[in-house]
Structure formats: structure tokens, C-alpha cells
Amino acid sequence: MTRTRLYRNGSLILEDFPTADISEYVNDPDVAVWLDLCDPCSADFAMISEEFGLHELAVEDARHEHQRPKLDRYRTHAFLSAYAISADETSGQLTTSELSVFITPTALITIRPDHRFDIEKVVERWDNNSDLAKYGVGFLLHGLLDHIVDGHFAAVQDLDDRIEAVEDLLFDEGRRQMDSVQRDSYALRKNLTKLRRVVLPMREVVNSLLRRDLHIVAEPLLPYFQDVYDHVLRATEWTESLRDMITSIMETNLTVQGNRMNLIMKKVTSWASIVAVPTAVTGFYGQNVPYPGVNTQAGFLTSTGVMVVASALLYWVFKRKDWI
């Protein structure tokens, strides 16, 4: 599936035109061409390699998934690899969507391995900021990166909210709450690891785009890319602080469990000490007081029933207090 757009002198003049017509426009310095390939085949990669003169190493990186976020500079173009990320509203599970981007002086080529990345939101962002379209490919690249970084920021904020919810359970009584804190903290740490792999390298990517010697971003667009870079820095710093928060939650949870166990042991030891005194006295003097039903079957059954009921009662009390 392909999408195409053609901007000339800041105006959108063509959309969804055949890819075979791209060669008629890419050599015109007054145009900006956008080509989007979703789940491309070998023929698609051969086409863009021929039409845009892309380096074989960059094409190879685009063909193979799971690249690290990066910006590679070649003689006639640049290759950018990035990830969009979203969080499930119910479970909080993070989902990443890989995106490969070729940047030439007159064209922006986006390659998506599947439909998880919502390109329509990027198109909507371009349409809402059409006054910047006169800056050509830089305008297209800014809208794309701005959308991706905003997604990173939203994912970091969602993770922060979930961490705060777990913190509220730290000092709640009950085994269920303790198990929930332990399970959720490990799930949050797993999500944070995935988030750090996506967010942290973007600082280097956007910073490289701001370099004037690369001539990728026009001078009037530098403030807009600087704003994106500021958002990347905030997301990066926030992500690093979340790692400290999760570590603190896990350590605090272990401390709370240890303190709770010590309190239980103190209570049980106190009761054992109370019971030990009469036990020691009667045991030392060998007291054997006759009881009703001694030396009879009814007495044996009665005493056995008393022991069973007393044991069951103690079990119920300890279970109710969450000691066992």
C-alpha cells in the first residue's frame, strides 16, 4: 500500500498520484514529494532505490526490522530510523511501531512494516500546519518527528501515572495488595526498559538534525526542531527519573514486607511466651489432673475434638490477620 503527496512552493497540488510519476518531480527544487510505503515488497525497495538513488546500506537497514533509533548521513540523502510508541489504556502494555525514513533534498520517504503506526495523524498534523509547507521536506520531517515525540511524551506520562498508583498501594494491609505491588512493579520495569530503548536514542537523532553542516533543516525551521528537541530532553529526563522511582518502589516493598514479617514474629513470639510459662510449670512438676471422662472413649473423643477445634480456631485467627 502506497501514499503520495506533492507540494509545490508550499501548496499541496497532488495527492495519491502513481509512483511511476515520481521521477517527473524529484529533480525539481521547488517541490517536496512524500512517498509512504506500508508493508513494502522487494519491488518497492528496488523502485525507491532506483528513483531516488539511495545507498544500498540504507536500503538494507530499511528492509530489516529492529534497527536502533539513529540518523545516518550519506552523500545525497539521510536515513532515519525511529519508533512510535503507544500505551494500552487498560493494561498499560507498551506497543512500539518501527518507522524507516529516507530524507532527500526534494523527497521524504516513509517505510512502515505494518499498519500499527497511524500515518493519518501525521497527515492531519501537516494539514493543520500548512503555513510551514513552503519549507519543503523539512516541514514534512518536522510534522513526522513532532508526532512521534509527542507519543513518547504521552507514554512516559502514562507510565508515571501507573507508578504513582502502585506507590499508593505500598503501605496498604493485606497479602493481595503486596502481591499486586510486586507484580505491577516488575511489569512497570519491563515497560520502562522498552521505553528507554526508544526514547533515549532520539536525543542524539534530533540533535544531529539541528546541525547546520548537514543542511537537512532550513534556517527558519530550526526553532521548530529545537522545540521538538526540548520535548525529547524532557521525555528523556522523565524516563530516567521513572527508573529511580520503580527501583525505590521495589526496595520499599521489600522493606515493608520485612518489617511486616518482623511484626508478625514479634506477636507470635509474645503469645508463645505467655503459653510457655504454664507449660513449663506443669511440665516440670509432671502434673496430671484428672478430667471428666478420663480413661473412657468419650473423654478421648472430647479431648481430641477440643484440640482440633482449638487448632482450627487459631488457623482462622492467623489467616484473618494475614499472618499465614
mmCIF file with all atom_site columns, N, CA and C in Angstrom, residues 134-183:
data_model
loop_
_atom_site.group_PDB
_atom_site.id
_atom_site.type_symbol
_atom_site.label_atom_id
_atom_site.label_alt_id
_atom_site.label_comp_id
_atom_site.label_asym_id
_atom_site.label_entity_id
_atom_site.label_seq_id
_atom_site.pdbx_PDB_ins_code
_atom_site.Cartn_x
_atom_site.Cartn_y
_atom_site.Cartn_z
_atom_site.occupancy
_atom_site.B_iso_or_equiv
_atom_site.pdbx_formal_charge
_atom_site.auth_seq_id
_atom_site.auth_comp_id
_atom_site.auth_asym_id
_atom_site.auth_atom_id
_atom_site.pdbx_PDB_model_num
ATOM 1   N N  . LYS A 1 134 ? 5.955  25.702  2.882  1.00 0.00 ? 134 LYS A N  1
ATOM 2   C CA . LYS A 1 134 ? 6.886  26.369  1.968  1.00 0.00 ? 134 LYS A CA 1
ATOM 3   C C  . LYS A 1 134 ? 8.338  25.987  2.235  1.00 0.00 ? 134 LYS A C  1
ATOM 4   N N  . TYR A 1 135 ? 8.587  25.349  3.372  1.00 0.00 ? 135 TYR A N  1
ATOM 5   C CA . TYR A 1 135 ? 9.956  24.930  3.690  1.00 0.00 ? 135 TYR A CA 1
ATOM 6   C C  . TYR A 1 135 ? 10.249 23.512  3.216  1.00 0.00 ? 135 TYR A C  1
ATOM 7   N N  . GLY A 1 136 ? 9.361  22.923  2.453  1.00 0.00 ? 136 GLY A N  1
ATOM 8   C CA . GLY A 1 136 ? 9.628  21.679  1.751  1.00 0.00 ? 136 GLY A CA 1
ATOM 9   C C  . GLY A 1 136 ? 9.753  20.463  2.639  1.00 0.00 ? 136 GLY A C  1
ATOM 10  N N  . VAL A 1 137 ? 10.802 19.676  2.391  1.00 0.00 ? 137 VAL A N  1
ATOM 11  C CA . VAL A 1 137 ? 10.980 18.400  3.076  1.00 0.00 ? 137 VAL A CA 1
ATOM 12  C C  . VAL A 1 137 ? 11.151 18.602  4.575  1.00 0.00 ? 137 VAL A C  1
ATOM 13  N N  . GLY A 1 138 ? 11.772 19.692  4.985  1.00 0.00 ? 138 GLY A N  1
ATOM 14  C CA . GLY A 1 138 ? 11.937 19.972  6.413  1.00 0.00 ? 138 GLY A CA 1
ATOM 15  C C  . GLY A 1 138 ? 10.602 20.085  7.124  1.00 0.00 ? 138 GLY A C  1
ATOM 16  N N  . PHE A 1 139 ? 9.618  20.655  6.445  1.00 0.00 ? 139 PHE A N  1
ATOM 17  C CA . PHE A 1 139 ? 8.266  20.744  7.003  1.00 0.00 ? 139 PHE A CA 1
ATOM 18  C C  . PHE A 1 139 ? 7.666  19.360  7.216  1.00 0.00 ? 139 PHE A C  1
ATOM 19  N N  . LEU A 1 140 ? 7.813  18.481  6.234  1.00 0.00 ? 140 LEU A N  1
ATOM 20  C CA . LEU A 1 140 ? 7.300  17.114  6.362  1.00 0.00 ? 140 LEU A CA 1
ATOM 21  C C  . LEU A 1 140 ? 8.003  16.371  7.483  1.00 0.00 ? 140 LEU A C  1
ATOM 22  N N  . LEU A 1 141 ? 9.319  16.530  7.558  1.00 0.00 ? 141 LEU A N  1
ATOM 23  C CA . LEU A 1 141 ? 10.083 15.831  8.597  1.00 0.00 ? 141 LEU A CA 1
ATOM 24  C C  . LEU A 1 141 ? 9.717  16.337  9.987  1.00 0.00 ? 141 LEU A C  1
ATOM 25  N N  . HIS A 1 142 ? 9.495  17.639  10.121 1.00 0.00 ? 142 HIS A N  1
ATOM 26  C CA . HIS A 1 142 ? 9.123  18.186  11.430 1.00 0.00 ? 142 HIS A CA 1
ATOM 27  C C  . HIS A 1 142 ? 7.793  17.621  11.905 1.00 0.00 ? 142 HIS A C  1
ATOM 28  N N  . GLY A 1 143 ? 6.786  17.583  11.024 1.00 0.00 ? 143 GLY A N  1
ATOM 29  C CA . GLY A 1 143 ? 5.489  17.046  11.426 1.00 0.00 ? 143 GLY A CA 1
ATOM 30  C C  . GLY A 1 143 ? 5.574  15.595  11.851 1.00 0.00 ? 143 GLY A C  1
ATOM 31  N N  . LEU A 1 144 ? 6.391  14.827  11.142 1.00 0.00 ? 144 LEU A N  1
ATOM 32  C CA . LEU A 1 144 ? 6.556  13.410  11.484 1.00 0.00 ? 144 LEU A CA 1
ATOM 33  C C  . LEU A 1 144 ? 7.223  13.241  12.845 1.00 0.00 ? 144 LEU A C  1
ATOM 34  N N  . LEU A 1 145 ? 8.339  13.938  13.058 1.00 0.00 ? 145 LEU A N  1
ATOM 35  C CA . LEU A 1 145 ? 9.063  13.803  14.329 1.00 0.00 ? 145 LEU A CA 1
ATOM 36  C C  . LEU A 1 145 ? 8.261  14.372  15.495 1.00 0.00 ? 145 LEU A C  1
ATOM 37  N N  . ASP A 1 146 ? 7.537  15.442  15.259 1.00 0.00 ? 146 ASP A N  1
ATOM 38  C CA . ASP A 1 146 ? 6.734  16.045  16.318 1.00 0.00 ? 146 ASP A CA 1
ATOM 39  C C  . ASP A 1 146 ? 5.663  15.066  16.791 1.00 0.00 ? 146 ASP A C  1
ATOM 40  N N  . HIS A 1 147 ? 5.053  14.359  15.853 1.00 0.00 ? 147 HIS A N  1
ATOM 41  C CA . HIS A 1 147 ? 4.044  13.357  16.208 1.00 0.00 ? 147 HIS A CA 1
ATOM 42  C C  . HIS A 1 147 ? 4.676  12.204  16.992 1.00 0.00 ? 147 HIS A C  1
ATOM 43  N N  . ILE A 1 148 ? 5.829  11.735  16.555 1.00 0.00 ? 148 ILE A N  1
ATOM 44  C CA . ILE A 1 148 ? 6.493  10.614  17.227 1.00 0.00 ? 148 ILE A CA 1
ATOM 45  C C  . ILE A 1 148 ? 6.894  10.995  18.649 1.00 0.00 ? 148 ILE A C  1
ATOM 46  N N  . VAL A 1 149 ? 7.504  12.166  18.800 1.00 0.00 ? 149 VAL A N  1
ATOM 47  C CA . VAL A 1 149 ? 7.984  12.595  20.124 1.00 0.00 ? 149 VAL A CA 1
ATOM 48  C C  . VAL A 1 149 ? 6.816  12.861  21.065 1.00 0.00 ? 149 VAL A C  1
ATOM 49  N N  . ASP A 1 150 ? 5.720  13.409  20.555 1.00 0.00 ? 150 ASP A N  1
ATOM 50  C CA . ASP A 1 150 ? 4.535  13.605  21.400 1.00 0.00 ? 150 ASP A CA 1
ATOM 51  C C  . ASP A 1 150 ? 4.011  12.265  21.908 1.00 0.00 ? 150 ASP A C  1
ATOM 52  N N  . GLY A 1 151 ? 4.090  11.234  21.065 1.00 0.00 ? 151 GLY A N  1
ATOM 53  C CA . GLY A 1 151 ? 3.702  9.893   21.513 1.00 0.00 ? 151 GLY A CA 1
ATOM 54  C C  . GLY A 1 151 ? 4.609  9.374   22.607 1.00 0.00 ? 151 GLY A C  1
ATOM 55  N N  . HIS A 1 152 ? 5.912  9.649   22.481 1.00 0.00 ? 152 HIS A N  1
ATOM 56  C CA . HIS A 1 152 ? 6.846  9.263   23.544 1.00 0.00 ? 152 HIS A CA 1
ATOM 57  C C  . HIS A 1 152 ? 6.478  9.946   24.860 1.00 0.00 ? 152 HIS A C  1
ATOM 58  N N  . PHE A 1 153 ? 6.186  11.237  24.769 1.00 0.00 ? 153 PHE A N  1
ATOM 59  C CA . PHE A 1 153 ? 5.871  12.007  25.971 1.00 0.00 ? 153 PHE A CA 1
ATOM 60  C C  . PHE A 1 153 ? 4.599  11.485  26.629 1.00 0.00 ? 153 PHE A C  1
ATOM 61  N N  . ALA A 1 154 ? 3.593  11.151  25.812 1.00 0.00 ? 154 ALA A N  1
ATOM 62  C CA . ALA A 1 154 ? 2.337  10.627  26.368 1.00 0.00 ? 154 ALA A CA 1
ATOM 63  C C  . ALA A 1 154 ? 2.563  9.274   27.035 1.00 0.00 ? 154 ALA A C  1
ATOM 64  N N  . ALA A 1 155 ? 3.426  8.430   26.444 1.00 0.00 ? 155 ALA A N  1
ATOM 65  C CA . ALA A 1 155 ? 3.717  7.121   27.035 1.00 0.00 ? 155 ALA A CA 1
ATOM 66  C C  . ALA A 1 155 ? 4.450  7.269   28.366 1.00 0.00 ? 155 ALA A C  1
ATOM 67  N N  . VAL A 1 156 ? 5.380  8.224   28.438 1.00 0.00 ? 156 VAL A N  1
ATOM 68  C CA . VAL A 1 156 ? 6.100  8.465   29.694 1.00 0.00 ? 156 VAL A CA 1
ATOM 69  C C  . VAL A 1 156 ? 5.140  8.947   30.774 1.00 0.00 ? 156 VAL A C  1
ATOM 70  N N  . GLN A 1 157 ? 4.230  9.832   30.401 1.00 0.00 ? 157 GLN A N  1
ATOM 71  C CA . GLN A 1 157 ? 3.263  10.349  31.380 1.00 0.00 ? 157 GLN A CA 1
ATOM 72  C C  . GLN A 1 157 ? 2.330  9.246   31.876 1.00 0.00 ? 157 GLN A C  1
ATOM 73  N N  . ASP A 1 158 ? 1.888  8.382   30.961 1.00 0.00 ? 158 ASP A N  1
ATOM 74  C CA . ASP A 1 158 ? 1.023  7.267   31.359 1.00 0.00 ? 158 ASP A CA 1
ATOM 75  C C  . ASP A 1 158 ? 1.754  6.328   32.311 1.00 0.00 ? 158 ASP A C  1
ATOM 76  N N  . LEU A 1 159 ? 3.026  6.073   32.024 1.00 0.00 ? 159 LEU A N  1
ATOM 77  C CA . LEU A 1 159 ? 3.803  5.200   32.907 1.00 0.00 ? 159 LEU A CA 1
ATOM 78  C C  . LEU A 1 159 ? 4.004  5.842   34.274 1.00 0.00 ? 159 LEU A C  1
ATOM 79  N N  . ASP A 1 160 ? 4.197  7.143   34.300 1.00 0.00 ? 160 ASP A N  1
ATOM 80  C CA . ASP A 1 160 ? 4.343  7.849   35.571 1.00 0.00 ? 160 ASP A CA 1
ATOM 81  C C  . ASP A 1 160 ? 3.066  7.733   36.402 1.00 0.00 ? 160 ASP A C  1
ATOM 82  N N  . ASP A 1 161 ? 1.910  7.887   35.774 1.00 0.00 ? 161 ASP A N  1
ATOM 83  C CA . ASP A 1 161 ? 0.633  7.764   36.497 1.00 0.00 ? 161 ASP A CA 1
ATOM 84  C C  . ASP A 1 161 ? 0.464  6.363   37.076 1.00 0.00 ? 161 ASP A C  1
ATOM 85  N N  . ARG A 1 162 ? 0.858  5.346   36.333 1.00 0.00 ? 162 ARG A N  1
ATOM 86  C CA . ARG A 1 162 ? 0.723  3.973   36.821 1.00 0.00 ? 162 ARG A CA 1
ATOM 87  C C  . ARG A 1 162 ? 1.698  3.698   37.969 1.00 0.00 ? 162 ARG A C  1
ATOM 88  N N  . ILE A 1 163 ? 2.869  4.301   37.916 1.00 0.00 ? 163 ILE A N  1
ATOM 89  C CA . ILE A 1 163 ? 3.827  4.144   39.019 1.00 0.00 ? 163 ILE A CA 1
ATOM 90  C C  . ILE A 1 163 ? 3.285  4.787   40.291 1.00 0.00 ? 163 ILE A C  1
ATOM 91  N N  . GLU A 1 164 ? 2.667  5.953   40.156 1.00 0.00 ? 164 GLU A N  1
ATOM 92  C CA . GLU A 1 164 ? 2.078  6.607   41.326 1.00 0.00 ? 164 GLU A CA 1
ATOM 93  C C  . GLU A 1 164 ? 0.944  5.777   41.911 1.00 0.00 ? 164 GLU A C  1
ATOM 94  N N  . ALA A 1 165 ? 0.169  5.112   41.045 1.00 0.00 ? 165 ALA A N  1
ATOM 95  C CA . ALA A 1 165 ? -0.907 4.245   41.541 1.00 0.00 ? 165 ALA A CA 1
ATOM 96  C C  . ALA A 1 165 ? -0.342 3.075   42.339 1.00 0.00 ? 165 ALA A C  1
ATOM 97  N N  . VAL A 1 166 ? 0.783  2.527   41.906 1.00 0.00 ? 166 VAL A N  1
ATOM 98  C CA . VAL A 1 166 ? 1.418  1.436   42.642 1.00 0.00 ? 166 VAL A CA 1
ATOM 99  C C  . VAL A 1 166 ? 1.973  1.945   43.966 1.00 0.00 ? 166 VAL A C  1
ATOM 100 N N  . GLU A 1 167 ? 2.508  3.154   43.963 1.00 0.00 ? 167 GLU A N  1
ATOM 101 C CA . GLU A 1 167 ? 3.036  3.731   45.212 1.00 0.00 ? 167 GLU A CA 1
ATOM 102 C C  . GLU A 1 167 ? 1.941  3.849   46.275 1.00 0.00 ? 167 GLU A C  1
ATOM 103 N N  . ASP A 1 168 ? 0.726  4.144   45.845 1.00 0.00 ? 168 ASP A N  1
ATOM 104 C CA . ASP A 1 168 ? -0.382 4.287   46.802 1.00 0.00 ? 168 ASP A CA 1
ATOM 105 C C  . ASP A 1 168 ? -0.722 2.965   47.487 1.00 0.00 ? 168 ASP A C  1
ATOM 106 N N  . LEU A 1 169 ? -0.340 1.842   46.867 1.00 0.00 ? 169 LEU A N  1
ATOM 107 C CA . LEU A 1 169 ? -0.645 0.523   47.442 1.00 0.00 ? 169 LEU A CA 1
ATOM 108 C C  . LEU A 1 169 ? 0.463  0.013   48.359 1.00 0.00 ? 169 LEU A C  1
ATOM 109 N N  . LEU A 1 170 ? 1.577  0.737   48.419 1.00 0.00 ? 170 LEU A N  1
ATOM 110 C CA . LEU A 1 170 ? 2.731  0.210   49.140 1.00 0.00 ? 170 LEU A CA 1
ATOM 111 C C  . LEU A 1 170 ? 2.431  -0.104  50.597 1.00 0.00 ? 170 LEU A C  1
ATOM 112 N N  . PHE A 1 171 ? 1.699  0.771   51.269 1.00 0.00 ? 171 PHE A N  1
ATOM 113 C CA . PHE A 1 171 ? 1.502  0.627   52.712 1.00 0.00 ? 171 PHE A CA 1
ATOM 114 C C  . PHE A 1 171 ? 0.107  0.132   53.061 1.00 0.00 ? 171 PHE A C  1
ATOM 115 N N  . ASP A 1 172 ? -0.622 -0.375  52.054 1.00 0.00 ? 172 ASP A N  1
ATOM 116 C CA . ASP A 1 172 ? -1.916 -0.985  52.335 1.00 0.00 ? 172 ASP A CA 1
ATOM 117 C C  . ASP A 1 172 ? -1.721 -2.357  52.953 1.00 0.00 ? 172 ASP A C  1
ATOM 118 N N  . GLU A 1 173 ? -2.610 -2.718  53.865 1.00 0.00 ? 173 GLU A N  1
ATOM 119 C CA . GLU A 1 173 ? -2.521 -4.016  54.518 1.00 0.00 ? 173 GLU A CA 1
ATOM 120 C C  . GLU A 1 173 ? -3.100 -5.098  53.607 1.00 0.00 ? 173 GLU A C  1
ATOM 121 N N  . GLY A 1 174 ? -2.624 -6.308  53.780 1.00 0.00 ? 174 GLY A N  1
ATOM 122 C CA . GLY A 1 174 ? -3.171 -7.441  53.040 1.00 0.00 ? 174 GLY A CA 1
ATOM 123 C C  . GLY A 1 174 ? -2.196 -8.029  52.045 1.00 0.00 ? 174 GLY A C  1
ATOM 124 N N  . ARG A 1 175 ? -2.238 -9.356  51.959 1.00 0.00 ? 175 ARG A N  1
ATOM 125 C CA . ARG A 1 175 ? -1.351 -10.055 51.043 1.00 0.00 ? 175 ARG A CA 1
ATOM 126 C C  . ARG A 1 175 ? -1.664 -9.704  49.588 1.00 0.00 ? 175 ARG A C  1
ATOM 127 N N  . ARG A 1 176 ? -2.943 -9.489  49.292 1.00 0.00 ? 176 ARG A N  1
ATOM 128 C CA . ARG A 1 176 ? -3.322 -9.188  47.911 1.00 0.00 ? 176 ARG A CA 1
ATOM 129 C C  . ARG A 1 176 ? -2.664 -7.907  47.429 1.00 0.00 ? 176 ARG A C  1
ATOM 130 N N  . GLN A 1 177 ? -2.638 -6.882  48.294 1.00 0.00 ? 177 GLN A N  1
ATOM 131 C CA . GLN A 1 177 ? -2.009 -5.633  47.907 1.00 0.00 ? 177 GLN A CA 1
ATOM 132 C C  . GLN A 1 177 ? -0.506 -5.810  47.721 1.00 0.00 ? 177 GLN A C  1
ATOM 133 N N  . MET A 1 178 ? 0.116  -6.585  48.606 1.00 0.00 ? 178 MET A N  1
ATOM 134 C CA . MET A 1 178 ? 1.559  -6.811  48.487 1.00 0.00 ? 178 MET A CA 1
ATOM 135 C C  . MET A 1 178 ? 1.885  -7.549  47.208 1.00 0.00 ? 178 MET A C  1
ATOM 136 N N  . ASP A 1 179 ? 1.117  -8.559  46.872 1.00 0.00 ? 179 ASP A N  1
ATOM 137 C CA . ASP A 1 179 ? 1.336  -9.293  45.632 1.00 0.00 ? 179 ASP A CA 1
ATOM 138 C C  . ASP A 1 179 ? 1.104  -8.404  44.416 1.00 0.00 ? 179 ASP A C  1
ATOM 139 N N  . SER A 1 180 ? 0.098  -7.526  44.511 1.00 0.00 ? 180 SER A N  1
ATOM 140 C CA . SER A 1 180 ? -0.184 -6.622  43.401 1.00 0.00 ? 180 SER A CA 1
ATOM 141 C C  . SER A 1 180 ? 0.960  -5.640  43.180 1.00 0.00 ? 180 SER A C  1
ATOM 142 N N  . VAL A 1 181 ? 1.515  -5.112  44.262 1.00 0.00 ? 181 VAL A N  1
ATOM 143 C CA . VAL A 1 181 ? 2.644  -4.188  44.146 1.00 0.00 ? 181 VAL A CA 1
ATOM 144 C C  . VAL A 1 181 ? 3.834  -4.881  43.508 1.00 0.00 ? 181 VAL A C  1
ATOM 145 N N  . GLN A 1 182 ? 4.113  -6.086  43.962 1.00 0.00 ? 182 GLN A N  1
ATOM 146 C CA . GLN A 1 182 ? 5.263  -6.813  43.425 1.00 0.00 ? 182 GLN A CA 1
ATOM 147 C C  . GLN A 1 182 ? 5.071  -7.145  41.941 1.00 0.00 ? 182 GLN A C  1
ATOM 148 N N  . ARG A 1 183 ? 3.883  -7.603  41.580 1.00 0.00 ? 183 ARG A N  1
ATOM 149 C CA . ARG A 1 183 ? 3.618  -7.968  40.188 1.00 0.00 ? 183 ARG A CA 1
ATOM 150 C C  . ARG A 1 183 ? 3.625  -6.730  39.292 1.00 0.00 ? 183 ARG A C  1
#
